[in-house]
Short mmCIF file of C-alpha atoms in Angstrom, two decimals:
data_model
loop_
_atom_site.label_atom_id
_atom_site.label_comp_id
_atom_site.label_asym_id
_atom_site.label_seq_id
_atom_site.Cartn_x
_atom_site.Cartn_y
_atom_site.Cartn_z
CA MET W 898 -2.07 30.62 0.43
CA PHE W 899 -5.77 31.47 0.74
CA LYS W 900 -6.10 35.10 0.21
CA PRO W 901 -7.50 37.23 3.39
CA ARG W 902 -11.06 37.83 1.60
CA PHE W 903 -11.81 34.30 1.70
CA ARG W 904 -11.06 33.61 5.57
CA VAL W 905 -14.44 34.49 7.04
CA PRO W 906 -16.55 31.81 4.99
CA ILE W 907 -13.81 29.36 5.81
CA VAL W 908 -13.84 29.99 9.41
CA ALA W 909 -17.68 29.62 9.10
CA ALA W 910 -17.32 26.27 7.12
CA MET W 911 -14.95 24.91 9.53
CA CYS W 912 -17.35 25.69 12.50
CA VAL W 913 -20.07 23.70 10.60
CA CYS W 914 -18.03 20.83 9.21
CA SER W 915 -15.23 20.16 11.76
CA LEU W 916 -16.92 18.82 14.81
CA PRO W 917 -19.47 16.43 13.32
CA LEU W 918 -16.56 15.29 10.98
CA LEU W 919 -14.24 14.60 14.00
CA ARG W 920 -16.97 12.67 15.53
CA ALA W 921 -17.74 10.41 12.56
CA GLN W 922 -14.06 9.67 11.64
CA SER W 923 -12.48 9.05 14.85
CA PRO W 924 -12.95 5.91 16.60
CA GLU W 925 -15.06 5.91 19.69
CA LEU W 926 -14.32 5.39 23.32
CA PRO W 927 -15.95 2.17 24.80
CA PRO W 928 -19.79 2.53 26.09
CA GLY W 929 -20.03 3.39 29.72
CA PRO W 930 -21.49 5.86 32.07
CA MET W 931 -18.23 8.20 31.31
CA GLN W 932 -17.87 7.77 27.61
CA GLN W 933 -19.51 11.00 26.77
CA LYS W 934 -17.60 13.04 29.48
CA VAL W 935 -14.38 11.51 28.87
CA THR W 936 -14.55 11.95 25.09
CA THR W 937 -15.40 15.51 25.69
CA SER W 938 -12.73 16.37 27.79
CA CYS W 939 -9.95 14.41 26.23
CA THR W 940 -10.79 14.80 22.37
CA GLU W 941 -10.67 18.65 22.87
CA CYS W 942 -6.83 17.99 22.29
CA HIS W 943 -6.41 14.75 20.98
CA GLU W 944 -8.30 11.86 19.22
CA PRO W 945 -9.43 8.87 21.10
CA ARG W 946 -7.05 6.46 19.30
CA ILE W 947 -4.28 7.76 21.93
CA ILE W 948 -6.41 6.64 24.51
CA LEU W 949 -7.36 3.48 23.00
CA GLN W 950 -3.52 2.20 22.87
CA GLN W 951 -2.54 2.52 26.54
CA ARG W 952 -2.76 -0.37 28.98
CA LEU W 953 -2.26 1.17 32.24
CA SER W 954 -2.58 0.55 36.16
CA LYS W 955 -4.99 2.58 38.01
CA ALA W 956 -1.99 4.27 39.71
CA ALA W 957 -0.62 5.21 36.33
CA TRP W 958 -3.95 6.26 34.67
CA THR W 959 -4.36 8.68 37.93
CA LYS W 960 -1.21 10.22 37.01
CA GLU W 961 -2.17 10.86 33.35
CA VAL W 962 -5.44 11.96 34.28
CA ASP W 963 -3.92 14.79 36.84
CA LYS W 964 -1.48 15.60 34.20
CA MET W 965 -3.80 16.39 31.54
CA ILE W 966 -6.06 18.38 33.98
CA LYS W 967 -2.80 20.56 34.58
CA TRP W 968 -2.41 20.91 31.12
CA GLY W 969 -5.76 21.98 30.42
CA ALA W 970 -8.49 19.15 30.06
CA VAL W 971 -11.66 20.25 31.74
CA VAL W 972 -12.75 17.56 34.17
CA ASP W 973 -15.55 18.40 36.93
CA GLY W 974 -13.94 17.73 40.46
CA ALA W 975 -17.01 15.43 40.96
CA ASP W 976 -16.12 13.50 37.91
CA HIS W 977 -12.35 12.78 38.81
CA ASP W 978 -12.55 9.46 40.32
CA ALA W 979 -15.18 8.25 37.84
CA PHE W 980 -12.89 9.34 34.84
CA ILE W 981 -9.95 7.28 36.53
CA ASP W 982 -12.21 4.34 37.14
CA TYR W 983 -13.60 4.27 33.51
CA LEU W 984 -10.02 4.34 32.09
CA SER W 985 -8.59 1.73 34.16
CA ALA W 986 -11.41 -0.64 33.80
CA ASN W 987 -11.35 -0.20 30.02
CA PHE W 988 -7.64 0.10 29.36
CA PRO W 989 -5.93 -2.28 31.89
CA PRO W 990 -2.39 -3.92 31.55
CA GLY W 991 -3.46 -7.42 30.68
CA LYS W 992 -6.03 -6.19 27.72
CA PRO W 993 -4.76 -7.16 24.31
CA PRO W 994 -3.00 -4.66 22.22
CA GLU W 995 -4.93 -2.22 20.03
CA PRO W 996 -4.77 -3.59 16.33
CA ALA W 997 -2.68 -1.30 14.14
CA VAL W 998 -4.50 1.00 11.86
CA ARG W 999 -2.97 1.88 8.53
CA ALA W 1000 -3.09 5.13 6.29
CA VAL W 1001 -4.88 4.14 3.33
CA PRO W 1002 -5.11 5.56 -0.05
CA ARG W 1003 -8.03 7.87 -0.59
CA LYS W 1004 -10.16 5.16 -2.93
CA LYS W 1005 -10.23 2.89 -0.14
CA GLN W 1006 -11.64 5.36 2.30
CA THR W 1007 -15.47 5.04 2.52
CA GLY W 1008 -16.16 7.80 4.93
CA SER W 1009 -19.31 10.20 4.58
CA SER W 1010 -17.07 13.06 3.33
CA GLN W 1011 -16.90 11.33 -0.10
CA MET K 344 6.63 27.13 -0.31
CA ILE K 345 3.87 24.63 0.34
CA SER K 346 0.66 26.17 -0.27
CA ARG K 347 -2.50 25.04 1.14
CA ARG K 348 -3.80 24.15 -2.12
CA ASP K 349 -0.75 21.47 -2.55
CA PHE K 350 -1.29 20.30 0.98
CA LEU K 351 -4.91 19.53 0.32
CA VAL K 352 -4.45 17.86 -2.83
CA GLY K 353 -6.72 14.88 -2.75
CA VAL K 354 -8.68 15.73 0.28
CA PRO K 355 -12.24 15.14 -0.06
CA VAL K 356 -14.37 18.46 -0.61
CA GLY K 357 -16.19 18.29 2.58
CA LEU K 358 -12.94 17.91 4.46
CA ALA K 359 -11.22 20.54 2.49
CA ALA K 360 -13.29 23.29 3.62
CA ALA K 361 -12.83 22.61 7.26
CA ALA K 362 -9.07 21.92 6.71
CA ALA K 363 -8.42 24.92 5.11
CA ILE K 364 -7.71 26.68 8.25
CA HIS K 365 -7.39 23.50 10.26
CA PRO K 366 -5.04 21.31 8.43
CA LEU K 367 -5.22 18.73 11.18
CA LEU K 368 -8.35 17.65 9.65
CA THR K 369 -6.78 16.49 6.55
CA TRP K 370 -7.51 13.04 7.36
CA ALA K 371 -10.43 11.06 7.53
CA ALA K 372 -11.07 7.56 9.13
CA ASP K 373 -13.08 4.49 8.58
CA GLN K 374 -12.83 0.93 9.79
CA GLN K 375 -10.41 0.41 6.89
CA GLY K 376 -7.84 2.89 7.77
CA VAL K 377 -6.93 6.55 8.12
CA PHE K 378 -6.71 9.02 5.07
CA VAL K 379 -3.40 10.76 5.43
CA PRO K 380 -2.37 12.34 2.01
CA GLY K 381 1.44 11.19 1.15
CA LYS K 382 1.75 8.57 4.01
CA GLU K 383 0.00 5.63 2.74
CA GLY K 384 0.76 2.49 4.44
CA MET K 385 2.08 3.79 7.54
CA ILE K 386 0.76 2.77 10.75
CA VAL K 387 -1.30 5.52 12.55
CA ARG K 388 -0.82 5.81 16.13
CA SER K 389 -2.53 8.98 16.20
CA ALA K 390 -4.02 11.37 13.49
CA ARG K 391 -4.40 14.25 15.81
CA PHE K 392 -1.76 14.97 16.55
CA PHE K 393 0.01 13.10 13.71
CA ASP K 394 2.17 10.04 15.07
CA LEU K 395 2.95 7.76 11.95
CA GLU K 396 5.12 4.62 12.31
CA MET K 397 6.92 3.02 9.66
CA PRO K 398 5.82 -0.76 9.32
CA PRO K 399 8.25 -3.39 9.03
CA GLU K 400 8.10 -3.93 5.29
CA PHE K 401 9.37 -0.48 4.68
CA PHE K 402 12.58 -1.16 6.39
CA ASP K 403 13.95 -2.33 2.93
CA SER K 404 15.54 0.81 1.72
CA TRP K 405 18.77 2.45 3.07
CA ILE K 406 17.39 5.97 2.58
CA THR K 407 13.67 5.98 3.74
CA PRO K 408 11.45 7.87 1.08
CA VAL K 409 9.76 10.79 2.91
CA SER K 410 6.51 8.97 2.64
CA HIS K 411 7.53 6.36 4.59
CA PHE K 412 9.42 8.37 7.20
CA PHE K 413 7.75 8.24 10.68
CA VAL K 414 6.16 11.43 11.90
CA ARG K 415 6.14 12.26 15.66
CA ASN K 416 4.30 15.56 16.61
CA HIS K 417 3.85 16.65 20.32
CA MET K 418 1.06 18.83 19.18
CA HIS K 419 -0.50 20.66 16.26
CA GLU K 420 1.48 21.32 13.21
CA PRO K 421 1.38 25.09 12.29
CA SER K 422 -1.53 26.19 10.64
CA THR K 423 0.32 28.70 8.73
CA LEU K 424 3.76 28.43 6.95
CA ASP K 425 4.91 30.89 4.59
CA ALA K 426 8.41 30.62 3.35
CA SER K 427 8.36 34.10 2.08
CA THR K 428 7.68 35.56 5.67
CA TRP K 429 9.29 32.65 7.69
CA ARG K 430 12.16 33.83 9.86
CA LEU K 431 14.53 32.35 12.34
CA THR K 432 15.63 34.47 15.36
CA ILE K 433 19.21 33.91 17.07
CA SER K 434 19.43 35.73 20.64
CA GLY K 435 20.31 35.06 24.09
CA GLU K 436 24.01 34.90 24.78
CA VAL K 437 25.26 36.42 21.56
CA GLU K 438 26.93 39.67 20.53
CA LYS K 439 24.90 40.37 17.54
CA PRO K 440 21.23 38.92 17.76
CA GLN K 441 19.96 37.70 14.08
CA THR K 442 16.92 37.56 11.96
CA LEU K 443 17.40 35.16 9.22
CA SER K 444 15.34 34.42 6.19
CA LEU K 445 15.29 31.58 4.01
CA ALA K 446 17.33 33.37 1.51
CA ASP K 447 19.95 34.42 4.11
CA LEU K 448 20.37 30.64 5.00
CA SER K 449 20.90 29.73 1.45
CA LYS K 450 23.54 31.99 1.03
CA MET K 451 25.54 30.13 3.77
CA ALA K 452 27.56 27.14 3.06
CA SER K 453 25.45 24.18 2.57
CA HIS K 454 26.08 20.65 4.00
CA SER K 455 24.49 17.25 3.80
CA VAL K 456 24.16 14.57 6.50
CA THR K 457 22.83 11.10 6.20
CA ASN K 458 21.21 10.46 9.38
CA THR K 459 19.08 7.89 11.03
CA LEU K 460 16.35 9.74 13.17
CA GLU K 461 14.82 7.66 15.84
CA CYS K 462 12.10 8.50 18.56
CA ALA K 463 13.37 8.23 21.82
CA GLY K 464 10.05 6.35 22.44
CA ASN K 465 10.75 3.97 19.72
CA GLY K 466 9.86 0.46 21.15
CA ARG K 467 7.82 1.62 24.02
CA GLY K 468 5.08 -0.58 23.03
CA PHE K 469 7.23 -3.59 23.81
CA GLN K 470 8.16 -2.19 27.44
CA GLN K 471 6.77 -4.48 30.25
CA PRO K 472 5.04 -3.33 32.58
CA ARG K 473 3.36 -0.92 30.15
CA VAL K 474 4.25 2.82 30.35
CA PRO K 475 2.06 5.76 29.10
CA GLY K 476 2.89 7.22 25.54
CA VAL K 477 2.64 6.42 22.04
CA GLN K 478 2.75 2.85 21.78
CA TRP K 479 5.49 2.61 19.12
CA GLN K 480 6.82 -0.58 18.12
CA LYS K 481 9.84 -1.06 15.76
CA GLY K 482 9.45 1.71 13.06
CA ALA K 483 9.41 5.30 14.71
CA VAL K 484 12.90 5.52 13.05
CA GLY K 485 13.95 6.25 9.57
CA THR K 486 16.98 7.35 7.48
CA ALA K 487 17.11 10.41 5.46
CA ARG K 488 19.77 12.80 3.73
CA PHE K 489 19.05 16.19 5.35
CA THR K 490 20.68 19.38 3.87
CA GLY K 491 20.80 22.97 5.25
CA SER K 492 23.26 25.48 6.65
CA ARG K 493 25.55 24.29 9.56
CA LEU K 494 24.14 25.58 12.81
CA ARG K 495 27.92 26.34 13.95
CA ASP K 496 27.95 28.87 10.97
CA VAL K 497 24.72 30.60 12.06
CA LEU K 498 26.13 30.80 15.66
CA ASP K 499 29.22 32.39 14.47
CA ARG K 500 27.17 34.87 12.57
CA ALA K 501 25.60 35.88 15.96
CA GLY K 502 28.83 35.81 17.80
CA ALA K 503 28.05 33.23 20.43
CA LYS K 504 29.55 34.49 23.83
CA ALA K 505 31.83 32.26 25.68
CA ASN K 506 29.19 31.87 28.69
CA GLY K 507 26.66 30.32 26.04
CA LYS K 508 26.78 26.40 27.06
CA HIS K 509 23.67 25.27 25.71
CA VAL K 510 21.50 26.07 22.41
CA MET K 511 17.81 26.22 22.72
CA PHE K 512 15.31 25.42 19.96
CA HIS K 513 11.50 26.44 19.67
CA GLY K 514 9.41 25.81 16.76
CA LEU K 515 6.25 26.98 15.39
CA ASP K 516 3.94 23.97 16.56
CA GLU K 517 0.65 25.10 18.09
CA VAL K 518 0.40 24.33 21.68
CA PRO K 519 -3.20 22.94 22.63
CA GLY K 520 -4.60 23.81 25.91
CA LYS K 521 -2.11 24.63 28.67
CA VAL K 522 0.32 22.12 27.13
CA PRO K 523 4.04 23.43 27.95
CA PRO K 524 5.51 24.67 24.63
CA PHE K 525 8.02 22.01 22.91
CA ILE K 526 11.42 23.82 23.52
CA ARG K 527 14.59 21.88 24.21
CA SER K 528 17.99 22.53 24.25
CA ILE K 529 21.40 20.86 23.31
CA PRO K 530 24.81 21.47 24.66
CA ILE K 531 26.95 23.84 22.88
CA GLU K 532 29.45 21.09 22.05
CA LYS K 533 27.06 19.17 20.10
CA ALA K 534 25.59 22.43 18.61
CA ILE K 535 28.92 23.28 16.99
CA ASP K 536 29.64 19.96 15.57
CA GLY K 537 30.12 20.29 11.97
CA ASP K 538 27.37 18.06 11.08
CA THR K 539 24.73 19.61 13.18
CA LEU K 540 22.37 21.66 10.91
CA ILE K 541 19.64 23.91 10.34
CA ALA K 542 18.11 21.60 7.41
CA THR K 543 15.70 22.85 4.85
CA ARG K 544 16.04 19.85 2.53
CA MET K 545 15.25 16.07 3.00
CA ASN K 546 16.11 13.45 0.43
CA GLY K 547 17.02 16.51 -1.79
CA ALA K 548 13.45 17.90 -1.72
CA VAL K 549 12.17 20.78 0.37
CA LEU K 550 11.15 19.59 3.66
CA SER K 551 7.54 18.50 3.86
CA LYS K 552 5.12 20.04 6.37
CA HIS K 553 5.27 16.83 8.51
CA HIS K 554 8.86 16.97 8.71
CA GLY K 555 9.11 20.59 9.91
CA PHE K 556 8.90 22.93 6.62
CA PRO K 557 10.64 25.28 6.28
CA ALA K 558 13.50 24.42 8.53
CA ARG K 559 14.21 22.09 11.25
CA ALA K 560 17.10 21.22 13.53
CA LEU K 561 19.08 18.12 12.73
CA VAL K 562 21.10 16.83 15.68
CA PRO K 563 22.60 13.83 14.07
CA GLY K 564 22.90 10.57 16.20
CA TRP K 565 20.67 11.87 18.95
CA ILE K 566 16.89 11.37 19.68
CA GLY K 567 14.54 12.70 17.40
CA ALA K 568 13.21 15.11 19.88
CA ALA K 569 16.53 17.31 19.69
CA SER K 570 15.86 17.92 16.15
CA CYS K 571 13.13 20.42 16.65
CA LYS K 572 10.80 21.01 13.60
CA TRP K 573 9.27 24.33 12.21
CA LEU K 574 12.11 25.85 13.82
CA SER K 575 11.70 29.81 14.43
CA GLU K 576 13.80 30.61 17.40
CA ILE K 577 17.23 29.55 18.62
CA LYS K 578 18.63 31.12 21.78
CA VAL K 579 22.30 30.73 23.34
CA LEU K 580 21.83 29.82 27.05
CA GLU K 581 24.16 29.73 29.80
CA ARG K 582 22.33 26.79 31.43
CA GLU K 583 20.38 23.66 29.90
CA PHE K 584 16.67 24.85 29.08
CA ASP K 585 14.34 23.95 32.36
CA GLY K 586 11.17 23.28 30.69
CA ASN K 587 8.69 20.34 30.80
CA PHE K 588 10.26 18.68 27.76
CA MET K 589 13.77 18.84 29.05
CA LYS K 590 12.61 18.13 32.49
CA PRO K 591 10.89 15.82 33.49
CA GLY K 592 10.62 14.91 29.70
CA TYR K 593 13.10 13.00 27.89
CA ARG K 594 15.32 12.03 31.07
CA MET K 595 16.57 8.79 31.79
CA PRO K 596 17.15 7.59 35.58
CA ASN K 597 20.72 7.66 36.59
CA HIS K 598 20.48 4.15 38.14
CA PRO K 599 17.80 1.46 37.38
CA VAL K 600 14.28 1.90 38.89
CA LYS K 601 11.78 -0.69 39.89
CA PRO K 602 8.97 -1.28 37.28
CA GLY K 603 6.22 1.30 38.34
CA ASP K 604 8.35 3.54 40.14
CA ALA K 605 8.22 7.57 38.92
CA LEU K 606 11.19 9.24 37.90
CA ASN K 607 13.42 11.17 40.32
CA VAL K 608 14.22 14.18 38.32
CA ASP K 609 17.11 14.89 40.56
CA ASP K 610 18.51 11.73 39.99
CA SER K 611 18.27 11.67 35.99
CA HIS K 612 19.80 13.05 32.83
CA PRO K 613 18.57 14.15 29.70
CA ILE K 614 18.75 11.57 26.77
CA THR K 615 21.29 12.58 23.90
CA ALA K 616 22.49 10.09 21.69
CA LEU K 617 20.65 6.70 20.71
CA ASN K 618 21.34 3.48 21.58
CA VAL K 619 22.76 0.47 19.89
CA LYS K 620 20.10 -1.58 18.06
CA SER K 621 18.76 -3.80 15.58
CA VAL K 622 15.26 -4.85 14.23
CA ILE K 623 14.03 -7.35 12.16
CA ALA K 624 12.06 -6.29 9.16
CA ALA K 625 11.30 -9.80 7.76
CA PRO K 626 9.98 -12.26 8.23
CA VAL K 627 7.14 -10.49 10.39
CA ASP K 628 6.35 -11.99 14.01
CA GLY K 629 3.84 -14.58 13.59
CA SER K 630 4.02 -15.34 10.03
CA THR K 631 3.60 -18.71 8.32
CA LEU K 632 6.37 -19.59 5.90
CA LYS K 633 5.93 -22.11 3.03
CA SER K 634 9.57 -22.09 2.07
CA ARG K 635 12.51 -23.34 4.62
CA ALA K 636 14.90 -21.08 2.53
CA LEU K 637 14.42 -17.76 4.27
CA HIS K 638 15.66 -14.25 3.70
CA VAL K 639 16.01 -12.67 7.10
CA HIS K 640 16.71 -9.01 6.98
CA GLY K 641 16.37 -5.66 8.90
CA ALA K 642 18.52 -2.42 9.88
CA ALA K 643 20.84 -1.81 12.68
CA TRP K 644 22.19 1.59 14.16
CA GLY K 645 23.91 3.13 16.85
CA GLY K 646 23.40 6.62 16.95
CA GLU K 647 26.75 8.42 16.93
CA THR K 648 28.56 4.94 16.60
CA GLU K 649 29.26 2.48 13.73
CA ILE K 650 27.50 -0.69 13.60
CA THR K 651 30.44 -3.21 13.58
CA LYS K 652 28.57 -6.68 13.66
CA VAL K 653 24.91 -7.90 13.55
CA GLU K 654 24.24 -11.60 14.79
CA ILE K 655 21.22 -13.90 14.11
CA SER K 656 19.86 -16.76 15.96
CA THR K 657 17.45 -19.04 14.75
CA ASP K 658 17.33 -21.15 17.79
CA ALA K 659 15.99 -18.71 20.23
CA GLY K 660 19.53 -17.47 21.35
CA ALA K 661 21.03 -20.61 21.74
CA SER K 662 23.74 -20.06 19.14
CA TRP K 663 24.60 -16.75 16.78
CA GLN K 664 25.81 -16.35 13.14
CA PRO K 665 27.01 -13.10 11.38
CA ALA K 666 24.59 -11.27 9.20
CA GLN K 667 25.85 -9.60 6.11
CA LEU K 668 26.05 -5.78 6.33
CA GLY K 669 24.50 -3.83 3.47
CA ARG K 670 27.21 -1.97 1.41
CA GLU K 671 25.74 1.50 2.14
CA GLN K 672 26.80 3.39 5.26
CA SER K 673 27.43 6.80 6.51
CA LYS K 674 28.57 8.02 9.87
CA TYR K 675 25.18 8.64 11.45
CA ALA K 676 23.11 6.20 9.27
CA TRP K 677 21.82 2.64 9.96
CA ARG K 678 23.27 -0.41 8.06
CA LEU K 679 20.89 -2.57 6.38
CA TRP K 680 21.83 -6.31 7.20
CA SER K 681 20.79 -9.86 5.95
CA TYR K 682 21.05 -13.32 6.68
CA LEU K 683 20.15 -16.23 4.35
CA TRP K 684 18.89 -19.21 6.41
CA LYS K 685 17.33 -22.77 5.56
CA ALA K 686 15.24 -24.19 8.35
CA PRO K 687 16.58 -27.62 8.92
CA LYS K 688 12.94 -28.72 9.01
CA ALA K 689 9.29 -27.48 9.45
CA GLY K 690 8.20 -26.30 12.98
CA GLU K 691 8.18 -23.27 14.96
CA TYR K 692 11.27 -21.13 15.16
CA THR K 693 12.56 -17.95 17.20
CA ILE K 694 14.62 -15.63 15.11
CA MET K 695 16.47 -12.98 16.78
CA SER K 696 18.70 -10.01 15.78
CA ARG K 697 21.63 -8.55 18.10
CA ALA K 698 24.04 -5.54 17.03
CA THR K 699 27.16 -4.68 18.46
CA ASP K 700 28.79 -1.23 17.71
CA SER K 701 32.39 0.46 17.61
CA GLN K 702 32.01 1.34 21.30
CA GLY K 703 31.61 -2.23 22.26
CA ARG K 704 28.03 -1.77 23.13
CA VAL K 705 26.17 -4.90 22.45
CA GLN K 706 22.22 -4.92 22.22
CA PRO K 707 21.04 -6.54 25.65
CA ALA K 708 18.67 -9.54 25.92
CA THR K 709 16.18 -7.27 27.88
CA THR K 710 16.12 -3.51 28.28
CA GLU K 711 15.99 -1.74 31.69
CA TRP K 712 12.55 -0.51 32.45
CA ASN K 713 12.12 3.25 32.64
CA PRO K 714 9.12 5.14 33.59
CA SER K 715 8.54 6.80 30.08
CA GLY K 716 9.76 3.74 27.84
CA TYR K 717 12.68 5.49 26.39
CA LEU K 718 15.49 4.09 24.22
CA TYR K 719 14.28 0.79 24.14
CA ASN K 720 16.93 -1.66 22.52
CA ALA K 721 16.36 -4.95 23.65
CA ILE K 722 17.52 -7.86 21.03
CA ASP K 723 14.61 -8.14 18.45
CA LYS K 724 12.75 -11.42 17.98
CA VAL K 725 10.20 -12.90 15.67
CA LYS K 726 8.54 -16.01 16.02
CA VAL K 727 7.73 -17.79 12.59
CA ASN K 728 6.00 -21.23 11.59
CA VAL K 729 7.90 -22.86 8.88
CA GLN K 730 5.46 -25.25 7.15
CA ALA K 731 7.58 -26.47 4.03
#
């Protein structure tokens, strides 16, 4: 375990490192007028990969967005319908499935953290 | 205990600083894949939270190595886990509420169960029309030997009262936003079954963090969600726990519903034991084969039942032949199976597998649609192109 005296610098390091890291290492949501707002609201709790694998009707996306708002996602009321339009346009039932991504050994990883 | 240092072995320096208090960041992704220490080769359905699926090629071992065992997390893994300070409380409808340490548990009788653990949502990705959730295909399932104390012994020590009809589990996973905590309950009959455990070991080793260190419930034959990880609280209740992950979560409609319909919670029941099911590990769907002689193999399981038969069809279901069942077996564990087949000529073939269990349940041609895609168990099929 880390000893307590290391915790403050570690918290500082995390604040500096973690958000850029998340954005750099995680797949991105597709471009569109709502891309940034959906990214900000949803990736507070989970990465975009969870969204990228869904293939849902507009009715099902509406239920998901409303459930997530109930569970703490911050979505401006004025953006509610645009969120659903963006998600149902980009991740509809007929779209081919997202390719599977594997966990890889460190040596194959080429991220900026190397 | 698992120290942060051990957990972070192999993590790039830039990540390590962030991950020190945020272990969720011990991954890094690029276009080639995601770095998840100790889980190389797994399909990454999500890296935050971790949802890792075993790919078909790892269905080659009766006991699944921990490195190949699927991970299903509903929320963040605990950021702090210390074996020396960990405690398990037992309260509710009991005469003598308990607070147990790992040392206390280790003094109780030890019992091992080889169990096939499967996520209730395994196969959700095959359900049509599609439903929301982690889009698992074949591999949110694995078989391991779990060791620990019997839950029954712990309940006896606390003196569970006669009005205690359900046993609730709560773990240390960390809740994001306003998500309801992951709390579920099982009926007392299953809780006092001699094979229901508070497990501290998996395949002989101390539980890893992804699998619930330092202790998890192990409810054999039942959906994975019953086997709460990072267990810290057990409560004996008069009624089934009434929270999100019992209701509306993890429930099946009592009657078939039309695709697209919502769940009517008043006409539904909690999911308990697993379905009868087989999957084909090889050949892989869509593969081109250079030899006409083929070793078709996979695994079959039935939760609390025994697999009595696995049949293979190589003509898209027109005729079926028995597969050979693997020698290794245990009450709650899957059977590996294999079938040697020589394609009569080059061409396209659909190979199917169908399991039957000791209750006479037979894997169906199609599975009944349900709003969350639970317990998918349709006959498995792969298409291959034999070129030789």
